[in-house]
XYZ file of C-alpha atoms in Angstrom:
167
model
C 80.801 200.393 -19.263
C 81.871 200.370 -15.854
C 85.314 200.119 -13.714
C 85.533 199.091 -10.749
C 88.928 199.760 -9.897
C 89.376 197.766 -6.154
C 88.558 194.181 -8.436
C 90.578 195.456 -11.358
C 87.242 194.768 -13.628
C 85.757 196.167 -15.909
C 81.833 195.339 -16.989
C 80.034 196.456 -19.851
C 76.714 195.493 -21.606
C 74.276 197.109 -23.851
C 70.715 198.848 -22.494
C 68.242 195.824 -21.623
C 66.288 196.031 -24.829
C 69.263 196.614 -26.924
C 68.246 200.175 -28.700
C 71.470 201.564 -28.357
C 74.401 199.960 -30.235
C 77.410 198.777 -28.294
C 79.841 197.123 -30.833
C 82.651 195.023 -29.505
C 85.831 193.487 -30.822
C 86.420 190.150 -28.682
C 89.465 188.793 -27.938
C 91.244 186.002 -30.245
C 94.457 184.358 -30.840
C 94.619 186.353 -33.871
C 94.154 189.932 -32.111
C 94.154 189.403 -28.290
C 92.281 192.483 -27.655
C 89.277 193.716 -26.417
C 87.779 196.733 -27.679
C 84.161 198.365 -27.222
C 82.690 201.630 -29.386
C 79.574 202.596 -30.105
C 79.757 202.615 -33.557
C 81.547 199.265 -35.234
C 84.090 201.267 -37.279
C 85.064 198.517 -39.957
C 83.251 196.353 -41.718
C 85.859 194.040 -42.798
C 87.377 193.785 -39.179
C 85.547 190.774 -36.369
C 83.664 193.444 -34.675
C 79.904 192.499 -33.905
C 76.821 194.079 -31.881
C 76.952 193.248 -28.264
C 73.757 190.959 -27.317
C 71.622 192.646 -24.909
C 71.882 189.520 -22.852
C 72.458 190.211 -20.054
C 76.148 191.775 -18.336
C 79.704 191.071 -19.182
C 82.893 191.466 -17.450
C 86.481 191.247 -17.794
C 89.209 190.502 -14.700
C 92.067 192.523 -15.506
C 93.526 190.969 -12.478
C 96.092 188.134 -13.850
C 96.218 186.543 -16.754
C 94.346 183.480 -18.025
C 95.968 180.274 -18.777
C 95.231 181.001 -22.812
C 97.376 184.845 -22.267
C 94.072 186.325 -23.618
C 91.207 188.268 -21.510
C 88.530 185.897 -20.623
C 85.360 187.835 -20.857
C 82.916 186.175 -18.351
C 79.281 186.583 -19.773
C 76.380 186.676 -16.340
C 73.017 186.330 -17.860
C 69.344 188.421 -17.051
C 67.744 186.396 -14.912
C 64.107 185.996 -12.688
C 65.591 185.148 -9.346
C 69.067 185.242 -9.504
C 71.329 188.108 -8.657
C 71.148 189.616 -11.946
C 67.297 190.469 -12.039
C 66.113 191.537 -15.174
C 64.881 195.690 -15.270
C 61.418 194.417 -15.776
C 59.072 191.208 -15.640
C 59.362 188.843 -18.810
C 57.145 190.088 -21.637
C 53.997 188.115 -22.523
C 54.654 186.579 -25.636
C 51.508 184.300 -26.284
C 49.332 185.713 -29.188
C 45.793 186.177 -28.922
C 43.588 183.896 -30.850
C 43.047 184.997 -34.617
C 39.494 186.166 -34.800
C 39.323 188.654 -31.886
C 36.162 189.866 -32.827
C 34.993 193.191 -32.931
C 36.079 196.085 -30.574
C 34.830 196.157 -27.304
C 33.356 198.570 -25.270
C 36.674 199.322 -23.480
C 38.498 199.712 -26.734
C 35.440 202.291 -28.075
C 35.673 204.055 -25.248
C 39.440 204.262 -24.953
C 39.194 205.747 -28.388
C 36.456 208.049 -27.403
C 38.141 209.442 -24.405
C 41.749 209.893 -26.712
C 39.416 211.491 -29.154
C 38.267 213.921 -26.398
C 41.538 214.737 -25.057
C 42.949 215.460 -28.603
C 39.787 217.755 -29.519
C 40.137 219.782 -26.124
C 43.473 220.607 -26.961
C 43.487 221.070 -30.980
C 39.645 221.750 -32.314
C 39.190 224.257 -29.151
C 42.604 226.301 -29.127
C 41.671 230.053 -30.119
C 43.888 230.285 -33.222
C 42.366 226.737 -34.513
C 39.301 227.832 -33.985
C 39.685 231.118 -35.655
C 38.431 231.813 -39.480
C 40.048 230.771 -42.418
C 43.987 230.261 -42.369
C 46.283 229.523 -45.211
C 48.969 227.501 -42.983
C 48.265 224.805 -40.470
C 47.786 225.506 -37.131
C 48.333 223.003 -35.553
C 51.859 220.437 -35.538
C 52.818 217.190 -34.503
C 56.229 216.047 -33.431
C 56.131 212.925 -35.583
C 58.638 210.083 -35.136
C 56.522 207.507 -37.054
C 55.955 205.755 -33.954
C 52.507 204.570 -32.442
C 52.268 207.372 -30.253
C 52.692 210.098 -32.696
C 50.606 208.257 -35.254
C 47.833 208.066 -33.304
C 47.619 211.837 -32.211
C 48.316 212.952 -36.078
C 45.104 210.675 -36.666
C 42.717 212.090 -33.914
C 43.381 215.708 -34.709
C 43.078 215.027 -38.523
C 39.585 213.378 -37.127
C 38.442 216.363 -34.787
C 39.796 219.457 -36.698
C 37.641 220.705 -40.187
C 38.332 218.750 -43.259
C 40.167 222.757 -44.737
C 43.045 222.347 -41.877
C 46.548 221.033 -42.376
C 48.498 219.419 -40.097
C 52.225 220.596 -40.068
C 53.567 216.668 -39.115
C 57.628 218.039 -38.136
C 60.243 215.269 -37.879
C-alpha cells in the first residue's frame, strides 16, 4: 500500500506473482468500507484475496455519485504505463515425446554433479572415517532447488552417510 498524500490516494496491490496474501474487504451498499490486511480475519465476512492483477487505487478526494469509494482497478500491461516487472511467461508446452536427454541436459547434470561433489564428497570432515551422524545438511524447503542438491550429494557421498535434510 501506498499514500500519496498531494492526490489524496491511496494505491495498493499484491506482489506481481501473488505469493504474498493481501486480503481486502471492498466497498458495498451493505458496508461502505474499504479495508486491506494481510491475513482475511473472518471467514463468514465478504473479504477475498486481492488478484495480483495488476494496481488499484482509491481517490479519497470527493465523493462518488453512489457515497461509496470507487476503487479504480489499472491493469499489468506490455506497453502501457503500467509495464509488467517482467516479460510475459512462455506458456506453450513442448510436444509430448521429447525424447531422450540431450547432451546439454547430461552435461548440465554432470557439471551440478561436480559442483555438489567439490563441496560435499571433498570437505575434510566428510571425507574423514566412519561417523555415526551426518555430516553433511541441507536447508530443505521442498522446492526444486533444494531437491535437487539433497539428490546430488545423496549421489556423490558413500552409500553409509546421512544427510541431515533441516526444514
Amino acid at each position: 500500500t501506498f499514500w500519496h498524500a498531494p492526490s489524496r490516494t491511496l494505491w495498493f496491490a499484491r506482489d506481481f506473482f501473488g505469493r504474498r496474501s493481501l486480503c481486502w474487504h471492498a466497498p458495498s451498499a451493505t458496508c461502505p468500507l474499504l479495508a486491506l490486511c494481510s491475513v482475511c480475519p473472518l471467514p463468514d465476512q465478504p473479504w477475498a484475496e486481492l488478484p495480483a492483477d495488476g494496481v488499484y487505487s482509491v481517490s479519497l478526494q470527493g465523493g462518488s455519485p453512489s457515497g461509496l469509494l470507487a476503487v479504480h482497478h489499472h491493469p499489468w500491461s506490455d506497453d502501457g504505463p503500467l509495464r509488467r516487472p517482467i516479460a510475459p511467461l512462455n506458456r506453450a508446452l513442448p510436444p509430448e515425446d521429447t525424447g531422450p536427454p540431450t547432451d546439454a541436459s547430461e552435461g548440465l547434470l554432470a557439471a551440478l554433479e561436480e559442483a555438489v561433489r567439490v563441496r560435499v564428497a571433498t570437505h575434510e570432515h566428510v571425507a574423514a572415517a566412519a561417523h555415526t551422524l551426518p555430516d553433511v545438511a541441507i536447508l530443505f524447503s521442498g522446492g526444486l532447488d533444494s531437491a535437487v542438491l539433497a539428490a546430488l550429494a545423496a549421489r556423490v557421498l558413500p552409500g553409509d552417510r546421512a544427510i541431515d535434510l533441516i526444514n
